[in-house]
Amino acid sequence: MRTLILHAGLPKCGSSSIQRSLYAARDRLAARGLVYWDIGPNHSEPLKALSRPYCEKRMPGHLRARYGSDNAIEASLRACLARPAAFTVLSAEGMGRVKGPGKARAPRPEDGRGRLRAAVLAAGFDRLRIVIYVRPPLDWWNSLVQQRTKTQPRAEAETGNTSYRALMEPVLTLFPEAEAELRLFDPAGFAGGSLLADFLDAAGIPAELAADVEEVRANPSLSAEATDFLDRMQRQARGSDPIGRWFVERYLRPYLSGGGRFGLPRETLAAMIEANRDDIAWLSERMGRDMTPVLPEERAAAEDDGDEAEDRRAAMVLQLVRDLGRLRSAESLREAAAALDAGRSDAARRSLSRALNEWPRNAEAQALLGRLDG
């Protein structure tokens, strides 16, 4: 019997840890009858790219270079699904964002959902199983805002999508014949004592297949102080591109350790509960349990640690924003050099303009642009 497991998140429910753990051990697991699509650890971007407009217009260039065209991605997916294994796993917390066909009725290049379903059905699996982890609303909202602060100011992060239904229902309706396992994300109650073991249990995969697979911890939570620090950086960097997760992970981690647990203000959570009542009711029905949250007690106001400490934080934020500008400028300069090597002077000029916008004192970029204009 061949089983396909579609792991569809949700975001901030341990997806990155599961993905990186299985991807790192994919060769060993394949030899034991468990295939993990080897296009990368996270299958969200490749699956969303089955919709050609997304692949060509919205996917970041470095990912498009890694994965190729929508046709190449579909060929890789079909090859993975055709492998003779007892279990095959696709893992994408963005699976619910794969775009449908618009007015088209049959799978076409813009119909990512139709292409995904057609590829799955063509593989002839005996059993389809959907696994989705769900965090309780207050816990999930706190985690989503904290994560989004890595790429945008907190005020914007608080207004982003917080709908369970919008992420879950597209997957559940795309494969109505699948068995759906909606699992509460509860570290204290994980089967086998770990997230990876719990996922195998939820997916119906024998634990012994991955008994020696090391669980990779990914995207650890940030403290309240770290989230505030990032929010300051995002607001300081306005007018430029937002600070990306890559900068947080590579350069800011030493600054972002320690501190208390992050939590949104009580009044913010109350407003989110009111705005999401219908969504919470839908989730409660799907989970078979009441998921209506209870507001936490009012927290005591944090003590003011003085003007001197505030000045130090402000100076550190400003310095890090400048460092970020230099790093981005250097990256744009490398892109310009590559464009020149390929004979694309217009692209090189655009990259050099970006380099000087990020760091006006980049002497190499100034000199190269001068030679181009001269």
GROMACS .gro file of C-alpha atoms in nm:
model
  374
    1MET     CA    1   0.000   0.000   0.000
    2ARG     CA    2   0.128   0.347  -0.094
    3THR     CA    3   0.033   0.647   0.121
    4LEU     CA    4   0.078   1.017   0.045
    5ILE     CA    5   0.097   1.251   0.344
    6LEU     CA    6   0.023   1.619   0.278
    7HIS     CA    7   0.159   1.818   0.573
    8ALA     CA    8  -0.001   2.162   0.546
    9GLY     CA    9   0.129   2.356   0.847
   10LEU     CA   10  -0.007   2.566   0.995
   11PRO     CA   11   0.259   2.838   1.003
   12LYS     CA   12   0.431   2.869   1.342
   13CYS     CA   13   0.337   2.513   1.434
   14GLY     CA   14   0.675   2.343   1.401
   15SER     CA   15   0.668   2.306   1.021
   16SER     CA   16   1.029   2.419   0.967
   17SER     CA   17   1.158   2.172   1.224
   18ILE     CA   18   0.971   1.880   1.065
   19GLN     CA   19   1.081   1.984   0.716
   20ARG     CA   20   1.449   2.026   0.795
   21SER     CA   21   1.461   1.703   0.994
   22LEU     CA   22   1.310   1.492   0.716
   23TYR     CA   23   1.502   1.668   0.439
   24ALA     CA   24   1.838   1.620   0.613
   25ALA     CA   25   1.772   1.246   0.641
   26ARG     CA   26   1.594   1.202   0.305
   27ASP     CA   27   1.841   0.950   0.157
   28ARG     CA   28   1.830   0.724   0.463
   29LEU     CA   29   1.453   0.751   0.483
   30ALA     CA   30   1.407   0.673   0.113
   31ALA     CA   31   1.603   0.351   0.157
   32ARG     CA   32   1.352   0.254   0.428
   33GLY     CA   33   1.043   0.335   0.223
   34LEU     CA   34   0.975   0.699   0.318
   35VAL     CA   35   1.022   0.949   0.035
   36TYR     CA   36   1.051   1.322   0.105
   37TRP     CA   37   1.040   1.548  -0.201
   38ASP     CA   38   1.404   1.649  -0.250
   39ILE     CA   39   1.340   1.985  -0.420
   40GLY     CA   40   1.410   2.147  -0.081
   41PRO     CA   41   1.311   2.130   0.286
   42ASN     CA   42   1.004   2.354   0.252
   43HIS     CA   43   0.773   2.274  -0.040
   44SER     CA   44   0.560   2.590  -0.008
   45GLU     CA   45   0.729   2.799  -0.277
   46PRO     CA   46   0.759   2.515  -0.533
   47LEU     CA   47   0.392   2.425  -0.491
   48LYS     CA   48   0.277   2.786  -0.515
   49ALA     CA   49   0.493   2.817  -0.828
   50LEU     CA   50   0.279   2.556  -1.005
   51SER     CA   51   0.071   2.863  -1.081
   52ARG     CA   52   0.285   3.017  -1.356
   53PRO     CA   53   0.200   3.382  -1.283
   54TYR     CA   54   0.329   3.335  -0.929
   55CYS     CA   55   0.642   3.160  -1.053
   56GLU     CA   56   0.724   3.434  -1.303
   57LYS     CA   57   0.615   3.748  -1.120
   58ARG     CA   58   0.604   3.695  -0.744
   59MET     CA   59   0.857   3.428  -0.655
   60PRO     CA   60   1.187   3.581  -0.535
   61GLY     CA   61   1.454   3.559  -0.804
   62HIS     CA   62   1.692   3.343  -0.602
   63LEU     CA   63   1.417   3.086  -0.546
   64ARG     CA   64   1.317   3.090  -0.912
   65ALA     CA   65   1.681   3.027  -1.000
   66ARG     CA   66   1.689   2.735  -0.755
   67TYR     CA   67   1.363   2.566  -0.856
   68GLY     CA   68   1.332   2.654  -1.224
   69SER     CA   69   1.014   2.704  -1.424
   70ASP     CA   70   0.667   2.587  -1.326
   71ASN     CA   71   0.701   2.301  -1.577
   72ALA     CA   72   1.032   2.191  -1.423
   73ILE     CA   73   0.875   2.197  -1.076
   74GLU     CA   74   0.578   1.991  -1.193
   75ALA     CA   75   0.811   1.735  -1.354
   76SER     CA   76   1.009   1.708  -1.029
   77LEU     CA   77   0.688   1.667  -0.829
   78ARG     CA   78   0.554   1.393  -1.056
   79ALA     CA   79   0.889   1.210  -1.044
   80CYS     CA   80   0.879   1.221  -0.664
   81LEU     CA   81   0.520   1.095  -0.646
   82ALA     CA   82   0.599   0.810  -0.885
   83ARG     CA   83   0.874   0.663  -0.665
   84PRO     CA   84   0.780   0.318  -0.529
   85ALA     CA   85   0.770   0.387  -0.155
   86ALA     CA   86   0.526   0.298   0.121
   87PHE     CA   87   0.511   0.662   0.234
   88THR     CA   88   0.564   0.989   0.048
   89VAL     CA   89   0.560   1.327   0.225
   90LEU     CA   90   0.496   1.674   0.087
   91SER     CA   91   0.533   1.946   0.350
   92ALA     CA   92   0.419   2.304   0.286
   93GLU     CA   93   0.259   2.541   0.536
   94GLY     CA   94   0.179   2.750   0.228
   95MET     CA   95  -0.020   2.470   0.062
   96GLY     CA   96  -0.343   2.658   0.127
   97ARG     CA   97  -0.209   2.950  -0.079
   98VAL     CA   98  -0.163   2.752  -0.403
   99LYS     CA   99  -0.369   2.947  -0.656
  100GLY     CA  100  -0.661   2.811  -0.853
  101PRO     CA  101  -0.752   2.865  -1.220
  102GLY     CA  102  -0.959   3.181  -1.209
  103LYS     CA  103  -1.210   3.139  -1.494
  104ALA     CA  104  -1.038   2.836  -1.643
  105ARG     CA  105  -1.198   2.498  -1.578
  106ALA     CA  106  -0.921   2.255  -1.667
  107PRO     CA  107  -0.564   2.252  -1.528
  108ARG     CA  108  -0.371   2.520  -1.712
  109PRO     CA  109  -0.038   2.690  -1.638
  110GLU     CA  110  -0.214   2.941  -1.409
  111ASP     CA  111  -0.404   2.666  -1.223
  112GLY     CA  112  -0.168   2.556  -0.948
  113ARG     CA  113  -0.441   2.375  -0.754
  114GLY     CA  114  -0.549   2.176  -1.059
  115ARG     CA  115  -0.190   2.081  -1.142
  116LEU     CA  116  -0.122   1.968  -0.785
  117ARG     CA  117  -0.438   1.756  -0.772
  118ALA     CA  118  -0.375   1.607  -1.117
  119ALA     CA  119  -0.018   1.510  -1.021
  120VAL     CA  120  -0.136   1.345  -0.700
  121LEU     CA  121  -0.418   1.150  -0.866
  122ALA     CA  122  -0.194   1.039  -1.154
  123ALA     CA  123   0.046   0.879  -0.904
  124GLY     CA  124  -0.223   0.632  -0.798
  125PHE     CA  125  -0.178   0.637  -0.420
  126ASP     CA  126  -0.389   0.394  -0.223
  127ARG     CA  127  -0.434   0.640   0.062
  128LEU     CA  128  -0.419   1.018   0.105
  129ARG     CA  129  -0.371   1.174   0.447
  130ILE     CA  130  -0.366   1.545   0.538
  131VAL     CA  131  -0.188   1.648   0.858
  132ILE     CA  132  -0.237   2.001   0.991
  133TYR     CA  133  -0.107   2.126   1.326
  134VAL     CA  134  -0.315   2.393   1.498
  135ARG     CA  135  -0.218   2.624   1.783
  136PRO     CA  136  -0.483   2.779   2.012
  137PRO     CA  137  -0.577   3.130   1.893
  138LEU     CA  138  -0.396   3.350   2.147
  139ASP     CA  139  -0.078   3.144   2.129
  140TRP     CA  140  -0.092   3.140   1.748
  141TRP     CA  141  -0.155   3.512   1.709
  142ASN     CA  142   0.131   3.600   1.944
  143SER     CA  143   0.364   3.373   1.748
  144LEU     CA  144   0.250   3.504   1.407
  145VAL     CA  145   0.306   3.868   1.504
  146GLN     CA  146   0.644   3.787   1.655
  147GLN     CA  147   0.751   3.610   1.334
  148ARG     CA  148   0.619   3.883   1.106
  149THR     CA  149   0.818   4.145   1.298
  150LYS     CA  150   1.123   3.994   1.129
  151THR     CA  151   1.001   4.146   0.802
  152GLN     CA  152   0.773   4.439   0.896
  153PRO     CA  153   0.694   4.681   1.180
  154ARG     CA  154   0.482   4.535   1.456
  155ALA     CA  155   0.187   4.768   1.387
  156GLU     CA  156   0.163   4.615   1.037
  157ALA     CA  157   0.228   4.263   1.168
  158GLU     CA  158  -0.076   4.288   1.395
  159THR     CA  159  -0.308   4.357   1.100
  160GLY     CA  160  -0.197   4.058   0.889
  161ASN     CA  161  -0.409   3.753   0.809
  162THR     CA  162  -0.493   3.544   1.117
  163SER     CA  163  -0.758   3.318   0.961
  164TYR     CA  164  -0.742   2.944   1.025
  165ARG     CA  165  -1.008   2.878   0.764
  166ALA     CA  166  -0.827   3.070   0.488
  167LEU     CA  167  -0.522   2.848   0.530
  168MET     CA  168  -0.687   2.512   0.603
  169GLU     CA  169  -1.002   2.495   0.391
  170PRO     CA  170  -0.831   2.523   0.048
  171VAL     CA  171  -0.628   2.210   0.125
  172LEU     CA  172  -0.919   2.016   0.275
  173THR     CA  173  -1.145   2.095  -0.023
  174LEU     CA  174  -0.878   2.021  -0.284
  175PHE     CA  175  -0.854   1.663  -0.156
  176PRO     CA  176  -1.197   1.580  -0.009
  177GLU     CA  177  -1.121   1.208  -0.034
  178ALA     CA  178  -0.823   1.240   0.204
  179GLU     CA  179  -0.825   1.148   0.571
  180ALA     CA  180  -0.768   1.470   0.767
  181GLU     CA  181  -0.575   1.471   1.094
  182LEU     CA  182  -0.607   1.812   1.263
  183ARG     CA  183  -0.361   1.801   1.549
  184LEU     CA  184  -0.337   2.041   1.842
  185PHE     CA  185   0.017   2.177   1.864
  186ASP     CA  186   0.090   2.090   2.227
  187PRO     CA  187   0.459   2.021   2.306
  188ALA     CA  188   0.369   1.884   2.649
  189GLY     CA  189   0.148   1.620   2.489
  190PHE     CA  190   0.356   1.518   2.186
  191ALA     CA  191   0.339   1.144   2.115
  192GLY     CA  192   0.685   0.998   2.166
  193GLY     CA  193   0.800   1.312   2.346
  194SER     CA  194   0.908   1.511   2.038
  195LEU     CA  195   0.754   1.700   1.749
  196LEU     CA  196   0.901   1.466   1.486
  197ALA     CA  197   0.773   1.156   1.666
  198ASP     CA  198   0.432   1.320   1.702
  199PHE     CA  199   0.423   1.402   1.330
  200LEU     CA  200   0.503   1.041   1.238
  201ASP     CA  201   0.221   0.930   1.468
  202ALA     CA  202  -0.021   1.180   1.311
  203ALA     CA  203   0.081   1.070   0.961
  204GLY     CA  204   0.048   0.699   1.039
  205ILE     CA  205   0.418   0.636   0.968
  206PRO     CA  206   0.587   0.369   1.183
  207ALA     CA  207   0.818   0.541   1.432
  208GLU     CA  208   1.101   0.295   1.365
  209LEU     CA  209   1.146   0.432   1.011
  210ALA     CA  210   1.290   0.753   1.156
  211ALA     CA  211   1.409   0.637   1.497
  212ASP     CA  212   1.765   0.761   1.433
  213VAL     CA  213   1.667   1.089   1.262
  214GLU     CA  214   1.783   1.391   1.459
  215GLU     CA  215   1.515   1.653   1.514
  216VAL     CA  216   1.631   1.992   1.390
  217ARG     CA  217   1.513   2.288   1.595
  218ALA     CA  218   1.418   2.579   1.371
  219ASN     CA  219   1.280   2.933   1.408
  220PRO     CA  220   1.306   2.957   1.789
  221SER     CA  221   1.082   3.211   1.956
  222LEU     CA  222   1.203   3.563   2.021
  223SER     CA  223   1.164   3.728   2.359
  224ALA     CA  224   0.953   4.037   2.425
  225GLU     CA  225   1.271   4.246   2.433
  226ALA     CA  226   1.397   4.098   2.105
  227THR     CA  227   1.064   4.160   1.933
  228ASP     CA  228   1.068   4.521   2.051
  229PHE     CA  229   1.425   4.555   1.922
  230LEU     CA  230   1.325   4.424   1.578
  231ASP     CA  231   1.022   4.653   1.568
  232ARG     CA  232   1.251   4.950   1.630
  233MET     CA  233   1.479   4.836   1.347
  234GLN     CA  234   1.189   4.793   1.106
  235ARG     CA  235   1.061   5.143   1.180
  236GLN     CA  236   1.411   5.290   1.155
  237ALA     CA  237   1.462   5.122   0.816
  238ARG     CA  238   1.138   5.254   0.663
  239GLY     CA  239   1.195   5.386   0.311
  240SER     CA  240   1.424   5.093   0.240
  241ASP     CA  241   1.335   4.728   0.190
  242PRO     CA  242   1.215   4.563   0.512
  243ILE     CA  243   1.468   4.377   0.720
  244GLY     CA  244   1.456   4.016   0.608
  245ARG     CA  245   1.462   3.694   0.807
  246TRP     CA  246   1.804   3.616   0.661
  247PHE     CA  247   1.949   3.921   0.839
  248VAL     CA  248   1.780   3.824   1.164
  249GLU     CA  249   1.916   3.470   1.152
  250ARG     CA  250   2.269   3.554   1.035
  251TYR     CA  251   2.346   3.879   1.212
  252LEU     CA  252   2.097   3.963   1.486
  253ARG     CA  253   2.073   3.641   1.687
  254PRO     CA  254   2.351   3.747   1.930
  255TYR     CA  255   2.149   4.061   2.010
  256LEU     CA  256   1.816   3.882   2.043
  257SER     CA  257   1.873   3.618   2.311
  258GLY     CA  258   1.730   3.618   2.661
  259GLY     CA  259   1.445   3.823   2.800
  260GLY     CA  260   1.082   3.758   2.884
  261ARG     CA  261   0.810   3.590   2.683
  262PHE     CA  262   0.644   3.799   2.413
  263GLY     CA  263   0.273   3.862   2.433
  264LEU     CA  264   0.037   4.105   2.262
  265PRO     CA  265  -0.144   4.361   2.480
  266ARG     CA  266  -0.476   4.247   2.625
  267GLU     CA  267  -0.671   4.510   2.430
  268THR     CA  268  -0.511   4.394   2.102
  269LEU     CA  269  -0.603   4.032   2.173
  270ALA     CA  270  -0.959   4.133   2.265
  271ALA     CA  271  -0.997   4.310   1.930
  272MET     CA  272  -0.855   4.008   1.745
  273ILE     CA  273  -1.099   3.774   1.921
  274GLU     CA  274  -1.391   3.995   1.819
  275ALA     CA  275  -1.270   4.018   1.458
  276ASN     CA  276  -1.217   3.641   1.431
  277ARG     CA  277  -1.529   3.502   1.604
  278ASP     CA  278  -1.664   3.331   1.291
  279ASP     CA  279  -1.322   3.186   1.213
  280ILE     CA  280  -1.285   3.049   1.567
  281ALA     CA  281  -1.633   2.895   1.545
  282TRP     CA  282  -1.535   2.725   1.218
  283LEU     CA  283  -1.213   2.597   1.378
  284SER     CA  284  -1.401   2.465   1.683
  285GLU     CA  285  -1.634   2.268   1.458
  286ARG     CA  286  -1.345   2.120   1.258
  287MET     CA  287  -1.145   2.032   1.570
  288GLY     CA  288  -1.444   1.889   1.758
  289ARG     CA  289  -1.363   2.103   2.064
  290ASP     CA  290  -1.424   2.458   2.178
  291MET     CA  291  -1.127   2.671   2.066
  292THR     CA  292  -1.269   3.001   2.197
  293PRO     CA  293  -0.983   3.176   2.380
  294VAL     CA  294  -0.995   3.333   2.725
  295LEU     CA  295  -0.820   3.667   2.762
  296PRO     CA  296  -0.516   3.667   2.993
  297GLU     CA  297  -0.502   3.878   3.306
  298GLU     CA  298  -0.386   4.236   3.268
  299ARG     CA  299  -0.008   4.250   3.292
  300ALA     CA  300   0.174   4.498   3.508
  301ALA     CA  301   0.341   4.779   3.316
  302ALA     CA  302   0.712   4.728   3.255
  303GLU     CA  303   0.948   4.946   3.455
  304ASP     CA  304   1.118   5.230   3.271
  305ASP     CA  305   1.491   5.157   3.269
  306GLY     CA  306   1.592   5.517   3.206
  307ASP     CA  307   1.701   5.753   2.930
  308GLU     CA  308   2.057   5.621   2.917
  309ALA     CA  309   1.946   5.265   2.838
  310GLU     CA  310   1.700   5.398   2.582
  311ASP     CA  311   1.976   5.599   2.414
  312ARG     CA  312   2.197   5.287   2.396
  313ARG     CA  313   1.918   5.087   2.232
  314ALA     CA  314   1.851   5.365   1.982
  315ALA     CA  315   2.221   5.389   1.892
  316MET     CA  316   2.247   5.011   1.850
  317VAL     CA  317   1.941   5.004   1.624
  318LEU     CA  318   2.081   5.285   1.410
  319GLN     CA  319   2.418   5.109   1.375
  320LEU     CA  320   2.256   4.780   1.277
  321VAL     CA  321   2.038   4.952   1.018
  322ARG     CA  322   2.354   5.103   0.869
  323ASP     CA  323   2.524   4.762   0.871
  324LEU     CA  324   2.221   4.618   0.692
  325GLY     CA  325   2.248   4.890   0.426
  326ARG     CA  326   2.614   4.805   0.365
  327LEU     CA  327   2.535   4.434   0.333
  328ARG     CA  328   2.255   4.498   0.085
  329SER     CA  329   2.473   4.741  -0.108
  330ALA     CA  330   2.746   4.477  -0.138
  331GLU     CA  331   2.491   4.222  -0.260
  332SER     CA  332   2.363   4.464  -0.526
  333LEU     CA  333   2.722   4.530  -0.633
  334ARG     CA  334   2.777   4.156  -0.684
  335GLU     CA  335   2.457   4.140  -0.891
  336ALA     CA  336   2.583   4.431  -1.103
  337ALA     CA  337   2.915   4.257  -1.168
  338ALA     CA  338   2.735   3.939  -1.273
  339ALA     CA  339   2.508   4.137  -1.505
  340LEU     CA  340   2.809   4.304  -1.667
  341ASP     CA  341   2.977   3.966  -1.719
  342ALA     CA  342   2.660   3.857  -1.900
  343GLY     CA  343   2.660   4.171  -2.116
  344ARG     CA  344   2.346   4.316  -1.954
  345SER     CA  345   2.446   4.678  -1.895
  346ASP     CA  346   2.094   4.803  -1.819
  347ALA     CA  347   2.049   4.541  -1.545
  348ALA     CA  348   2.394   4.629  -1.409
  349ARG     CA  349   2.299   4.998  -1.396
  350ARG     CA  350   1.981   4.916  -1.199
  351SER     CA  351   2.177   4.703  -0.952
  352LEU     CA  352   2.435   4.979  -0.905
  353SER     CA  353   2.160   5.231  -0.840
  354ARG     CA  354   2.022   5.002  -0.569
  355ALA     CA  355   2.370   4.962  -0.423
  356LEU     CA  356   2.413   5.339  -0.392
  357ASN     CA  357   2.062   5.385  -0.258
  358GLU     CA  358   2.142   5.142   0.025
  359TRP     CA  359   2.487   5.288   0.093
  360PRO     CA  360   2.568   5.614  -0.091
  361ARG     CA  361   2.938   5.593   0.007
  362ASN     CA  362   2.998   5.259  -0.171
  363ALA     CA  363   3.311   5.365  -0.365
  364GLU     CA  364   3.321   5.052  -0.583
  365ALA     CA  365   2.963   5.107  -0.696
  366GLN     CA  366   3.033   5.475  -0.763
  367ALA     CA  367   3.338   5.392  -0.975
  368LEU     CA  368   3.163   5.117  -1.172
  369LEU     CA  369   2.860   5.335  -1.242
  370GLY     CA  370   3.094   5.616  -1.352
  371ARG     CA  371   3.263   5.385  -1.604
  372LEU     CA  372   2.924   5.273  -1.737
  373ASP     CA  373   2.800   5.630  -1.775
  374GLY     CA  374   3.133   5.753  -1.915
   0.00000   0.00000   0.00000
